[in-house]
Short mmCIF file of N, CA and C in Angstrom, two decimals:
data_model
loop_
_atom_site.label_atom_id
_atom_site.label_comp_id
_atom_site.label_asym_id
_atom_site.label_seq_id
_atom_site.Cartn_x
_atom_site.Cartn_y
_atom_site.Cartn_z
N UNK A 760 -18.60 -9.81 2.59
CA UNK A 760 -17.32 -9.50 3.43
C UNK A 760 -15.86 -9.37 2.52
N UNK A 761 -15.21 -8.68 2.41
CA UNK A 761 -13.64 -8.70 1.91
C UNK A 761 -12.82 -9.02 2.92
N UNK A 762 -11.49 -9.72 1.91
CA UNK A 762 -10.68 -9.80 2.43
C UNK A 762 -9.40 -9.24 1.59
N UNK A 763 -8.03 -8.99 2.87
CA UNK A 763 -7.40 -8.43 2.22
C UNK A 763 -5.92 -9.41 2.35
N UNK A 764 -5.46 -10.00 1.32
CA UNK A 764 -4.15 -10.20 1.07
C UNK A 764 -3.34 -9.98 1.42
N UNK A 765 -1.94 -10.38 3.01
CA UNK A 765 -0.98 -9.74 2.67
C UNK A 765 0.26 -10.42 2.93
N UNK A 766 0.69 -10.51 1.98
CA UNK A 766 2.42 -11.06 2.33
C UNK A 766 3.35 -10.55 2.94
N UNK A 767 3.98 -11.27 3.87
CA UNK A 767 4.98 -10.57 4.84
C UNK A 767 6.13 -11.38 4.96
N UNK A 768 7.63 -10.97 5.07
CA UNK A 768 8.37 -11.43 5.26
C UNK A 768 8.55 -11.80 7.04
N UNK A 769 7.79 -11.00 7.66
CA UNK A 769 7.67 -11.21 9.46
C UNK A 769 6.26 -11.23 10.07
N UNK A 770 5.88 -10.05 11.03
CA UNK A 770 4.91 -10.21 11.75
C UNK A 770 4.04 -9.09 10.83
N UNK A 771 2.75 -8.85 10.75
CA UNK A 771 1.64 -7.61 10.08
C UNK A 771 1.21 -7.18 11.57
N UNK A 772 1.34 -6.04 12.30
CA UNK A 772 0.65 -5.97 12.88
C UNK A 772 -0.55 -5.08 12.88
N UNK A 773 -0.72 -4.52 11.20
CA UNK A 773 -1.38 -3.12 11.06
C UNK A 773 -3.20 -3.93 11.17
N UNK A 774 -4.24 -3.45 11.64
CA UNK A 774 -5.77 -3.65 11.99
C UNK A 774 -6.43 -3.05 10.58
N UNK A 775 -7.43 -3.45 9.75
CA UNK A 775 -7.93 -2.77 8.89
C UNK A 775 -9.43 -3.21 9.35
N UNK A 776 -10.17 -1.77 10.17
CA UNK A 776 -11.72 -2.51 10.54
C UNK A 776 -12.55 -2.44 9.50
N UNK A 777 -13.21 -3.59 9.39
CA UNK A 777 -14.71 -3.97 8.31
C UNK A 777 -13.84 -4.91 7.44
N UNK A 778 -12.49 -5.29 6.93
CA UNK A 778 -11.80 -6.27 6.44
C UNK A 778 -11.50 -7.13 7.26
N UNK A 779 -11.48 -8.53 6.64
CA UNK A 779 -10.48 -9.87 6.68
C UNK A 779 -9.65 -9.77 6.27
N UNK A 780 -8.29 -10.39 7.23
CA UNK A 780 -6.91 -10.58 6.51
C UNK A 780 -7.00 -12.07 7.04
N UNK A 781 -6.03 -12.10 5.69
CA UNK A 781 -5.20 -13.26 5.46
C UNK A 781 -3.82 -12.94 5.36
N UNK A 782 -3.19 -13.16 6.26
CA UNK A 782 -1.90 -12.89 5.96
C UNK A 782 -0.55 -14.20 5.49
N UNK A 783 -0.01 -14.62 4.70
CA UNK A 783 0.56 -15.09 4.34
C UNK A 783 2.53 -14.55 4.60
N UNK A 784 3.02 -15.32 5.60
CA UNK A 784 4.31 -15.20 5.90
C UNK A 784 5.29 -15.68 5.51
N UNK A 785 6.18 -15.21 4.40
CA UNK A 785 7.10 -15.83 3.78
C UNK A 785 8.19 -14.80 3.28
N UNK A 786 9.45 -15.36 2.95
CA UNK A 786 10.68 -14.35 2.03
C UNK A 786 10.26 -15.18 0.76
N UNK A 787 10.40 -13.62 0.02
CA UNK A 787 9.99 -13.81 -1.43
C UNK A 787 11.37 -13.55 -1.89
N UNK A 788 11.54 -14.13 -3.17
CA UNK A 788 13.35 -13.54 -3.59
C UNK A 788 13.21 -13.69 -5.16
N UNK A 789 11.63 -14.36 -5.73
CA UNK A 789 11.40 -14.42 -7.24
C UNK A 789 10.38 -13.94 -7.50
N UNK A 790 9.87 -14.40 -8.78
CA UNK A 790 8.36 -14.11 -9.21
C UNK A 790 7.75 -15.24 -9.34
N UNK A 791 8.65 -16.24 -9.15
CA UNK A 791 7.98 -17.81 -8.90
C UNK A 791 7.57 -18.06 -7.46
N UNK A 792 8.46 -17.61 -6.76
CA UNK A 792 7.37 -17.61 -5.33
C UNK A 792 7.14 -16.64 -4.79
N UNK A 793 6.81 -15.60 -5.53
CA UNK A 793 5.43 -14.36 -5.42
C UNK A 793 4.60 -15.32 -5.77
N UNK A 794 4.09 -15.92 -7.16
CA UNK A 794 3.25 -16.58 -7.67
C UNK A 794 2.90 -17.16 -7.12
N UNK A 795 3.60 -18.17 -6.41
CA UNK A 795 3.04 -19.38 -5.03
C UNK A 795 2.51 -19.09 -4.05
N UNK A 796 2.98 -17.86 -3.47
CA UNK A 796 2.55 -17.07 -2.25
C UNK A 796 0.94 -16.68 -2.73
N UNK A 797 1.00 -16.42 -3.67
CA UNK A 797 -0.45 -15.26 -3.90
C UNK A 797 -0.92 -16.53 -4.26
N UNK A 798 -0.96 -17.59 -4.53
CA UNK A 798 -2.25 -18.03 -5.14
C UNK A 798 -2.14 -19.49 -3.91
N UNK A 799 -1.06 -19.19 -2.60
CA UNK A 799 -1.43 -20.48 -1.54
C UNK A 799 -3.05 -19.01 -1.02
N UNK A 800 -2.03 -18.22 -1.02
CA UNK A 800 -2.86 -17.00 0.02
C UNK A 800 -4.48 -17.06 0.05
N UNK A 801 -5.09 -17.18 -2.09
CA UNK A 801 -6.23 -17.34 -2.39
C UNK A 801 -6.86 -18.47 -2.00
N UNK A 802 -6.45 -19.41 -1.66
CA UNK A 802 -7.32 -20.32 -1.49
C UNK A 802 -7.43 -20.08 0.34
N UNK A 803 -6.89 -19.25 1.02
CA UNK A 803 -7.36 -19.33 2.26
C UNK A 803 -8.49 -18.22 2.78
N UNK A 804 -8.91 -18.07 1.50
CA UNK A 804 -10.04 -16.33 1.59
C UNK A 804 -11.32 -17.10 2.39
N UNK A 805 -12.14 -16.56 3.16
CA UNK A 805 -13.26 -17.21 3.53
C UNK A 805 -14.06 -16.02 3.10
N UNK A 806 -14.31 -14.92 2.28
CA UNK A 806 -15.31 -13.88 2.42
C UNK A 806 -15.27 -13.84 0.85
N UNK A 807 -16.55 -13.42 -0.04
CA UNK A 807 -16.48 -13.50 -1.45
C UNK A 807 -15.96 -12.60 -2.19
N UNK A 808 -15.13 -11.86 -1.70
CA UNK A 808 -13.89 -11.30 -2.52
C UNK A 808 -12.78 -10.62 -1.84
N UNK A 809 -11.56 -10.11 -2.55
CA UNK A 809 -10.57 -10.66 -1.71
C UNK A 809 -9.99 -9.17 -2.79
N UNK A 810 -8.44 -8.54 -2.34
CA UNK A 810 -7.91 -7.81 -2.77
C UNK A 810 -6.01 -8.29 -2.54
N UNK A 811 -5.22 -7.43 -3.15
CA UNK A 811 -4.15 -7.67 -2.58
C UNK A 811 -3.29 -6.42 -1.84
N UNK A 812 -2.77 -6.62 -0.58
CA UNK A 812 -2.19 -5.10 0.05
C UNK A 812 -1.12 -5.58 0.15
N UNK A 813 -0.17 -4.81 -0.25
CA UNK A 813 1.94 -4.66 0.33
C UNK A 813 1.49 -4.42 2.09
N UNK A 814 2.41 -5.61 2.40
CA UNK A 814 2.55 -4.59 3.86
C UNK A 814 3.27 -3.64 4.05
N UNK A 815 3.69 -2.68 3.48
CA UNK A 815 4.15 -1.32 3.46
C UNK A 815 3.25 -0.02 2.78
N UNK A 816 2.30 -0.38 2.19
CA UNK A 816 0.97 0.30 1.62
C UNK A 816 -0.25 0.65 2.72
N UNK A 817 -0.81 1.07 2.24
CA UNK A 817 -1.76 1.71 2.66
C UNK A 817 -3.11 2.00 2.24
N UNK A 818 -4.57 2.34 3.07
CA UNK A 818 -5.56 2.34 2.64
C UNK A 818 -5.97 4.05 2.57
N UNK A 819 -7.09 4.35 1.56
CA UNK A 819 -7.40 5.61 2.28
C UNK A 819 -8.74 5.57 3.16
N UNK A 820 -8.93 6.59 3.80
CA UNK A 820 -9.57 6.59 4.53
C UNK A 820 -11.10 6.38 4.17
N UNK A 821 -11.39 6.31 3.13
CA UNK A 821 -12.78 5.83 3.28
C UNK A 821 -12.75 4.37 2.47
N UNK A 822 -12.06 3.95 2.68
CA UNK A 822 -11.67 2.45 1.88
C UNK A 822 -13.05 1.72 1.81
N UNK A 823 -13.31 2.04 3.22
CA UNK A 823 -15.22 1.08 2.86
C UNK A 823 -15.58 1.33 1.84
N UNK A 824 -16.47 2.72 1.93
CA UNK A 824 -17.49 3.15 0.67
C UNK A 824 -16.10 2.87 -0.33
N UNK A 825 -15.31 3.15 -0.77
CA UNK A 825 -14.40 2.45 -2.14
C UNK A 825 -15.00 0.66 -2.34
N UNK A 826 -14.54 0.15 -1.31
CA UNK A 826 -14.48 -1.14 -1.20
C UNK A 826 -16.00 -1.82 -2.17
N UNK A 827 -17.17 -0.97 -1.19
CA UNK A 827 -18.47 -1.41 -1.30
C UNK A 827 -19.25 -0.77 -2.44
N UNK A 828 -18.00 0.31 -3.18
CA UNK A 828 -18.99 0.59 -4.61
C UNK A 828 -18.44 -0.35 -5.56
N UNK A 829 -17.12 -0.71 -5.27
CA UNK A 829 -16.54 -2.29 -6.19
C UNK A 829 -17.22 -3.11 -6.32
N UNK A 830 -17.78 -3.34 -4.97
CA UNK A 830 -18.25 -4.76 -4.81
C UNK A 830 -19.72 -4.68 -5.36
N UNK A 831 -20.62 -3.63 -5.42
CA UNK A 831 -21.99 -3.30 -6.16
C UNK A 831 -21.95 -3.75 -7.46
N UNK A 832 -20.67 -3.55 -7.91
CA UNK A 832 -20.91 -3.95 -10.13
C UNK A 832 -21.26 -5.68 -9.99
N UNK A 833 -21.10 -6.47 -8.79
CA UNK A 833 -20.88 -7.89 -8.83
C UNK A 833 -20.39 -8.65 -10.20
N UNK A 834 -19.00 -7.80 -10.03
CA UNK A 834 -18.20 -8.79 -11.10
C UNK A 834 -16.85 -9.38 -10.68
N UNK A 835 -16.49 -10.19 -12.01
CA UNK A 835 -15.24 -11.02 -11.51
C UNK A 835 -14.08 -10.17 -10.83
N UNK A 836 -13.70 -9.07 -11.79
CA UNK A 836 -13.00 -8.17 -11.56
C UNK A 836 -13.42 -6.46 -11.63
N UNK A 837 -12.59 -5.69 -10.24
CA UNK A 837 -13.26 -4.44 -10.51
C UNK A 837 -11.77 -3.72 -10.05
N UNK A 838 -11.57 -2.24 -10.60
CA UNK A 838 -9.79 -2.00 -9.93
C UNK A 838 -10.31 -0.30 -10.21
N UNK A 839 -9.28 0.33 -9.47
CA UNK A 839 -9.43 1.84 -9.05
C UNK A 839 -8.57 2.43 -9.06
N UNK A 840 -8.83 3.77 -9.02
CA UNK A 840 -7.26 4.46 -9.13
C UNK A 840 -6.54 4.21 -7.99
N UNK A 841 -5.39 4.81 -7.92
CA UNK A 841 -4.11 4.85 -6.49
C UNK A 841 -3.54 6.40 -6.39
N UNK A 842 -3.04 6.55 -5.27
CA UNK A 842 -2.26 7.27 -5.09
C UNK A 842 -1.04 6.87 -4.62
N UNK A 843 0.17 7.58 -5.38
CA UNK A 843 1.23 7.19 -5.19
C UNK A 843 1.97 7.96 -4.41
N UNK A 844 2.92 7.63 -3.31
CA UNK A 844 3.98 8.11 -2.47
C UNK A 844 4.82 7.60 -2.80
N UNK A 845 6.18 8.56 -2.96
CA UNK A 845 7.28 8.48 -3.17
C UNK A 845 8.33 9.33 -2.01
N UNK A 846 9.28 8.92 -1.82
CA UNK A 846 10.25 9.95 -0.85
C UNK A 846 10.44 11.02 -1.78
N UNK A 847 10.19 11.50 -2.84
CA UNK A 847 9.54 13.23 -3.51
C UNK A 847 8.99 13.68 -3.62
N UNK A 848 7.58 12.60 -3.46
CA UNK A 848 6.17 13.28 -3.00
C UNK A 848 5.55 13.78 -1.98
N UNK A 849 6.27 12.56 -1.02
CA UNK A 849 5.13 12.77 -0.09
C UNK A 849 5.31 14.22 0.70
N UNK A 850 4.09 14.41 1.59
CA UNK A 850 3.05 13.38 1.65
C UNK A 850 1.69 13.38 1.07
N UNK A 851 2.19 14.66 0.02
CA UNK A 851 0.70 14.69 -0.93
C UNK A 851 0.82 13.87 -2.31
N UNK A 852 1.53 13.05 -2.60
CA UNK A 852 1.26 12.11 -3.88
C UNK A 852 0.79 12.52 -4.76
N UNK A 853 0.75 11.34 -5.77
CA UNK A 853 0.33 11.77 -7.22
C UNK A 853 -0.78 10.65 -7.30
N UNK A 854 -1.97 10.89 -7.90
CA UNK A 854 -3.31 10.47 -7.91
C UNK A 854 -2.87 9.63 -9.56
N UNK A 855 -2.87 8.81 -9.53
CA UNK A 855 -2.39 7.62 -11.03
C UNK A 855 -4.37 7.00 -11.30
N UNK A 856 -4.89 7.74 -12.28
CA UNK A 856 -5.82 7.68 -12.61
C UNK A 856 -5.87 6.83 -13.75
N UNK A 857 -6.69 5.80 -13.71
CA UNK A 857 -7.06 4.68 -14.88
C UNK A 857 -7.69 5.13 -15.67
N UNK A 858 -8.46 4.58 -16.51
CA UNK A 858 -9.16 4.66 -17.88
C UNK A 858 -9.99 3.54 -17.82
N UNK A 859 -11.10 3.52 -18.30
CA UNK A 859 -12.45 2.61 -18.38
C UNK A 859 -11.53 1.54 -19.22
N UNK A 860 -11.73 0.36 -18.88
CA UNK A 860 -11.40 -1.21 -19.72
C UNK A 860 -11.65 -1.32 -20.68
N UNK A 861 -10.51 -1.93 -21.56
CA UNK A 861 -10.89 -2.05 -22.41
C UNK A 861 -9.70 -3.08 -22.81
N UNK A 862 -9.93 -4.64 -23.88
CA UNK A 862 -9.04 -5.69 -23.48
C UNK A 862 -8.04 -5.45 -24.01
N UNK A 863 -7.90 -4.62 -25.37
CA UNK A 863 -6.42 -4.22 -25.79
C UNK A 863 -6.08 -2.88 -24.85
N UNK A 864 -6.72 -1.98 -24.57
CA UNK A 864 -5.79 -1.28 -23.40
C UNK A 864 -4.97 -2.21 -22.33
N UNK A 865 -5.67 -2.71 -21.79
CA UNK A 865 -5.20 -3.70 -20.98
C UNK A 865 -3.87 -4.74 -21.42
N UNK A 866 -4.07 -5.13 -22.55
CA UNK A 866 -2.75 -6.03 -22.98
C UNK A 866 -2.01 -5.14 -23.33
N UNK A 867 -2.02 -4.05 -23.92
CA UNK A 867 -0.47 -2.99 -23.69
C UNK A 867 -0.06 -2.42 -22.82
N UNK A 868 -1.03 -2.36 -21.68
CA UNK A 868 -0.90 -2.05 -20.24
C UNK A 868 -1.16 -2.80 -19.18
N UNK A 869 -0.66 -3.82 -19.11
CA UNK A 869 -1.34 -4.37 -17.74
C UNK A 869 -1.50 -4.09 -16.20
N UNK A 870 -0.47 -2.91 -16.07
CA UNK A 870 -0.39 -2.29 -14.72
C UNK A 870 -1.77 -1.74 -14.60
N UNK A 871 -2.69 -1.53 -15.95
CA UNK A 871 -4.02 -0.89 -15.92
C UNK A 871 -4.70 -1.26 -14.79
N UNK A 872 -4.43 -2.85 -14.76
CA UNK A 872 -4.85 -3.12 -13.24
C UNK A 872 -4.19 -3.52 -12.10
N UNK A 873 -3.94 -2.44 -11.06
CA UNK A 873 -2.68 -2.71 -10.42
C UNK A 873 -3.25 -2.58 -9.27
N UNK A 874 -3.31 -1.21 -8.47
CA UNK A 874 -4.02 -0.98 -7.11
C UNK A 874 -5.60 -0.24 -7.33
N UNK A 875 -6.12 -0.57 -6.63
CA UNK A 875 -6.73 -1.75 -5.82
C UNK A 875 -7.33 -2.56 -7.02
N UNK A 876 -7.54 -3.85 -6.61
CA UNK A 876 -7.97 -4.08 -7.74
C UNK A 876 -8.57 -5.51 -6.29
N UNK A 877 -10.05 -5.19 -7.15
CA UNK A 877 -11.25 -6.34 -6.03
C UNK A 877 -11.64 -7.38 -7.23
N UNK A 878 -10.82 -8.56 -6.58
CA UNK A 878 -11.38 -10.18 -7.41
C UNK A 878 -12.89 -10.68 -6.55
N UNK A 879 -13.27 -11.11 -7.63
CA UNK A 879 -14.04 -12.49 -6.57
C UNK A 879 -13.74 -13.76 -6.61
N UNK A 880 -13.40 -14.23 -5.31
CA UNK A 880 -12.44 -15.24 -4.94
C UNK A 880 -13.08 -16.71 -5.38
N UNK A 881 -14.44 -17.24 -5.77
CA UNK A 881 -14.32 -18.42 -6.83
C UNK A 881 -14.13 -17.94 -8.02
N UNK A 882 -14.46 -17.20 -8.52
CA UNK A 882 -13.61 -16.94 -10.09
C UNK A 882 -12.17 -16.89 -10.35
N UNK A 883 -11.29 -16.53 -9.17
CA UNK A 883 -10.17 -16.39 -8.95
C UNK A 883 -9.69 -17.69 -8.90
N UNK A 884 -10.14 -18.91 -7.26
CA UNK A 884 -9.83 -20.22 -7.92
C UNK A 884 -10.21 -21.09 -8.71
N UNK A 885 -11.15 -20.97 -9.60
CA UNK A 885 -11.65 -21.21 -10.72
C UNK A 885 -10.42 -20.82 -11.68
N UNK A 886 -9.79 -19.79 -12.10
CA UNK A 886 -8.87 -19.10 -12.92
C UNK A 886 -7.47 -19.58 -12.54
N UNK A 887 -7.60 -19.70 -11.71
CA UNK A 887 -6.11 -20.20 -11.08
C UNK A 887 -5.67 -21.68 -11.93
N UNK A 888 -6.84 -22.20 -11.66
CA UNK A 888 -6.36 -23.68 -12.15
C UNK A 888 -6.06 -23.66 -13.92
N UNK A 889 -6.40 -22.70 -14.62
CA UNK A 889 -6.03 -22.94 -15.93
C UNK A 889 -4.58 -21.87 -15.55
N UNK A 890 -3.97 -21.06 -14.95
CA UNK A 890 -3.31 -20.62 -14.96
C UNK A 890 -1.84 -21.72 -14.96
N UNK A 891 -0.20 -21.05 -15.13
CA UNK A 891 0.84 -21.72 -15.68
C UNK A 891 1.24 -21.04 -14.27
N UNK A 892 2.23 -22.42 -13.78
CA UNK A 892 2.83 -22.03 -12.23
C UNK A 892 4.82 -21.63 -13.11
N UNK A 893 5.57 -21.17 -12.35
CA UNK A 893 6.77 -21.02 -12.65
C UNK A 893 6.99 -19.35 -12.09
N UNK A 894 7.77 -19.06 -13.01
CA UNK A 894 8.10 -17.73 -12.74
C UNK A 894 7.51 -16.56 -13.66
N UNK A 895 6.24 -16.62 -13.34
CA UNK A 895 5.62 -15.36 -14.13
C UNK A 895 4.53 -14.39 -12.70
N UNK A 896 4.04 -13.15 -13.24
CA UNK A 896 4.20 -12.17 -12.34
C UNK A 896 2.73 -12.50 -12.02
N UNK A 897 1.90 -13.02 -11.03
CA UNK A 897 0.59 -13.64 -10.16
C UNK A 897 -0.34 -12.66 -10.76
N UNK A 898 -0.42 -11.09 -10.28
CA UNK A 898 -1.28 -10.35 -10.66
C UNK A 898 -1.63 -10.38 -12.26
N UNK A 899 -0.63 -10.09 -12.93
CA UNK A 899 -0.90 -9.93 -14.56
C UNK A 899 -1.45 -11.28 -15.20
N UNK A 900 -0.84 -12.43 -14.96
CA UNK A 900 -1.29 -13.53 -15.03
C UNK A 900 -3.02 -13.74 -14.72
N UNK A 901 -3.84 -13.38 -13.49
CA UNK A 901 -4.62 -13.68 -12.99
C UNK A 901 -5.41 -12.46 -13.12
N UNK A 902 -5.15 -11.42 -13.25
CA UNK A 902 -6.15 -10.30 -13.85
C UNK A 902 -6.43 -10.01 -15.23
N UNK A 903 -5.52 -10.84 -16.09
CA UNK A 903 -6.07 -10.40 -17.43
C UNK A 903 -6.75 -11.82 -17.33
N UNK A 904 -6.88 -12.84 -16.57
CA UNK A 904 -7.63 -14.14 -17.13
C UNK A 904 -9.22 -14.01 -16.24
N UNK A 905 -9.14 -13.03 -15.20
CA UNK A 905 -10.58 -12.59 -14.63
C UNK A 905 -11.32 -11.26 -15.07
N UNK A 906 -10.66 -10.72 -16.15
CA UNK A 906 -11.02 -9.65 -16.75
C UNK A 906 -11.19 -10.06 -18.35
N UNK A 907 -11.78 -11.06 -18.69
CA UNK A 907 -11.64 -12.14 -20.05
C UNK A 907 -13.42 -11.22 -20.46
N UNK A 908 -13.80 -11.11 -19.31
CA UNK A 908 -15.13 -10.22 -20.01
C UNK A 908 -15.64 -8.42 -19.58
N UNK A 909 -14.29 -8.18 -19.37
CA UNK A 909 -14.64 -6.87 -19.36
C UNK A 909 -13.97 -6.72 -17.37
N UNK A 910 -13.93 -5.27 -17.30
CA UNK A 910 -13.21 -5.25 -15.62
C UNK A 910 -14.08 -3.74 -15.32
N UNK A 911 -14.98 -3.48 -14.55
CA UNK A 911 -15.64 -2.16 -14.20
C UNK A 911 -14.68 -1.20 -13.55
N UNK A 912 -14.77 -0.45 -13.99
CA UNK A 912 -13.67 0.66 -13.36
C UNK A 912 -14.08 1.85 -12.46
N UNK A 913 -13.87 2.06 -11.43
CA UNK A 913 -14.53 2.72 -10.13
C UNK A 913 -13.32 3.90 -10.20
N UNK A 914 -13.28 5.56 -10.65
CA UNK A 914 -12.81 6.54 -10.76
C UNK A 914 -12.52 7.19 -9.30
N UNK A 915 -11.99 6.04 -8.45
CA UNK A 915 -12.08 6.63 -6.86
C UNK A 915 -10.66 5.98 -6.45
N UNK A 916 -9.94 6.81 -5.88
CA UNK A 916 -8.58 6.29 -5.18
C UNK A 916 -9.48 4.99 -4.27
N UNK A 917 -8.60 3.97 -4.27
CA UNK A 917 -8.23 3.15 -3.37
C UNK A 917 -7.61 2.33 -2.78
N UNK A 918 -6.61 3.18 -3.17
CA UNK A 918 -4.99 2.27 -2.62
C UNK A 918 -4.10 3.60 -2.25
N UNK A 919 -3.02 3.09 -1.12
CA UNK A 919 -2.08 4.03 -1.22
C UNK A 919 -0.67 3.20 -1.58
N UNK A 920 -0.22 3.77 -2.69
CA UNK A 920 1.18 2.97 -2.75
C UNK A 920 1.93 3.52 -2.55
N UNK A 921 3.21 3.05 -1.06
CA UNK A 921 4.47 3.70 -0.96
C UNK A 921 5.20 3.15 -1.38
N UNK A 922 5.86 4.14 -2.82
CA UNK A 922 6.40 3.37 -3.64
C UNK A 922 8.00 3.55 -3.42
N UNK A 923 8.75 2.28 -3.15
CA UNK A 923 10.03 3.30 -2.61
C UNK A 923 10.75 2.68 -3.83
N UNK A 924 11.93 3.35 -3.57
CA UNK A 924 13.23 3.08 -4.43
C UNK A 924 13.98 1.92 -4.79
N UNK A 925 13.96 0.81 -3.91
CA UNK A 925 14.54 0.16 -3.85
C UNK A 925 13.31 -1.45 -3.93
N UNK A 926 12.54 -1.35 -4.91
CA UNK A 926 11.00 -2.03 -4.16
C UNK A 926 11.26 -3.30 -5.09
N UNK A 927 10.62 -4.50 -4.03
CA UNK A 927 10.29 -5.56 -5.71
C UNK A 927 10.32 -5.56 -7.13
N UNK A 928 9.35 -4.17 -7.11
CA UNK A 928 9.22 -4.10 -8.76
C UNK A 928 10.17 -3.42 -9.33
N UNK A 929 11.41 -3.48 -9.03
CA UNK A 929 12.60 -3.10 -9.71
C UNK A 929 13.29 -4.46 -10.05
N UNK A 930 13.05 -5.71 -9.30
CA UNK A 930 14.02 -6.57 -9.01
C UNK A 930 14.23 -7.33 -11.10
N UNK A 931 15.01 -7.59 -11.20
CA UNK A 931 14.75 -7.93 -12.85
C UNK A 931 13.95 -9.61 -12.83
N UNK A 932 14.07 -10.36 -11.62
CA UNK A 932 12.85 -11.37 -11.29
C UNK A 932 11.57 -10.97 -11.89
N UNK A 933 11.26 -9.76 -11.11
CA UNK A 933 9.93 -8.99 -11.62
C UNK A 933 9.65 -8.52 -13.00
N UNK A 934 10.42 -8.16 -13.62
CA UNK A 934 10.74 -7.77 -14.48
C UNK A 934 10.18 -9.05 -15.58
N UNK A 935 11.31 -10.13 -15.37
CA UNK A 935 10.82 -10.83 -16.25
C UNK A 935 9.83 -11.71 -16.10
N UNK A 936 9.20 -11.75 -14.86
CA UNK A 936 7.87 -12.88 -14.77
C UNK A 936 7.22 -11.31 -15.16
N UNK A 937 7.20 -10.42 -15.12
CA UNK A 937 5.94 -9.60 -16.24
C UNK A 937 5.85 -9.90 -17.57
N UNK A 938 7.17 -9.83 -17.85
CA UNK A 938 7.36 -10.48 -19.30
C UNK A 938 6.75 -11.53 -19.95
N UNK A 939 6.90 -12.45 -18.94
CA UNK A 939 6.60 -13.72 -19.09
C UNK A 939 5.26 -14.25 -19.38
N UNK A 940 4.05 -13.27 -17.94
CA UNK A 940 2.87 -13.21 -17.86
C UNK A 940 2.31 -12.57 -19.08
N UNK A 941 2.98 -11.33 -19.79
CA UNK A 941 2.66 -10.59 -20.83
C UNK A 941 2.66 -11.56 -22.23
N UNK A 942 3.42 -12.50 -22.60
CA UNK A 942 3.36 -13.14 -23.62
C UNK A 942 2.44 -14.50 -23.38
N UNK A 943 2.40 -14.92 -22.21
CA UNK A 943 1.51 -15.52 -22.29
C UNK A 943 0.35 -15.74 -22.48
N UNK A 944 -0.59 -14.15 -22.55
CA UNK A 944 -1.40 -13.85 -23.09
C UNK A 944 -1.48 -14.41 -24.49
N UNK A 945 0.09 -13.81 -25.16
CA UNK A 945 -0.46 -13.78 -26.63
C UNK A 945 -1.04 -14.80 -27.50
N UNK A 946 -1.66 -16.14 -27.14
CA UNK A 946 -2.32 -16.76 -27.61
C UNK A 946 -3.96 -16.48 -27.85
N UNK A 947 -4.27 -15.48 -26.94
CA UNK A 947 -5.31 -14.34 -26.92
C UNK A 947 -4.72 -13.46 -27.61
N UNK A 948 -4.01 -13.28 -28.21
CA UNK A 948 -3.44 -11.88 -28.81
C UNK A 948 -4.19 -11.15 -29.56
N UNK A 949 -4.56 -9.66 -29.37
CA UNK A 949 -5.45 -9.03 -30.04
C UNK A 949 -4.71 -8.51 -31.29
N UNK A 950 -5.60 -8.51 -32.36
CA UNK A 950 -4.46 -7.89 -33.77
C UNK A 950 -4.22 -6.43 -33.91
N UNK A 951 -2.88 -6.13 -34.06
CA UNK A 951 -2.26 -5.30 -33.76
C UNK A 951 -1.99 -4.81 -32.73
N UNK A 952 -2.07 -5.39 -31.88
CA UNK A 952 -1.76 -5.26 -30.54
C UNK A 952 -0.46 -5.34 -29.93
N UNK A 953 0.52 -4.33 -29.53
CA UNK A 953 2.26 -4.33 -29.58
C UNK A 953 2.09 -4.16 -27.76
N UNK A 954 3.03 -4.88 -26.71
CA UNK A 954 3.36 -3.87 -25.60
C UNK A 954 3.78 -3.31 -26.11
N UNK A 955 3.50 -2.09 -24.83
CA UNK A 955 4.27 -0.68 -25.09
C UNK A 955 5.66 -1.12 -24.18
N UNK A 956 5.85 -1.88 -23.91
CA UNK A 956 7.42 -2.11 -22.86
C UNK A 956 8.33 -3.26 -23.74
N UNK A 957 7.54 -3.42 -24.61
CA UNK A 957 8.40 -4.74 -26.02
C UNK A 957 9.41 -4.05 -26.78
#
């Protein structure tokens, strides 16, 4: 079984048949609060695997089939493609097709593992014990740590991102937290790698 972790400032009224839900109710104003909320929610997961689902996003109609294919890999972390909907391209959207994993590619482009990313719960809890706290973007830290041995890629749309013009992804705190998370990876620096956003 699989859990979807949802962070929300209010009530989350949606139901996803076949999935468990962990709903973390909290007002988020910066990257440190986002990290604390994400990690706290992971401690409440009671299934073998989980993924993060933003409260204003969607899953494709065949999400259970996609998740089953991801689970079959039995890896600490597995990632998929995503459908991005914006006010300009809805309702058709644009599919963001990822590429097979490499450590260098991930370092250069941390959003390579973005939506949908299926994580092994035990591996994530163990990884969190090694990770810093504070103003770091949690997904960048966690996914980098879980992908130490690689990450299987499932080339199917597993997530529908309803991308907003003023979403959290544009907050200065988010961008700063992402950069801090990237810099945290530098002790394991890949020779010659330079972050594309640097």
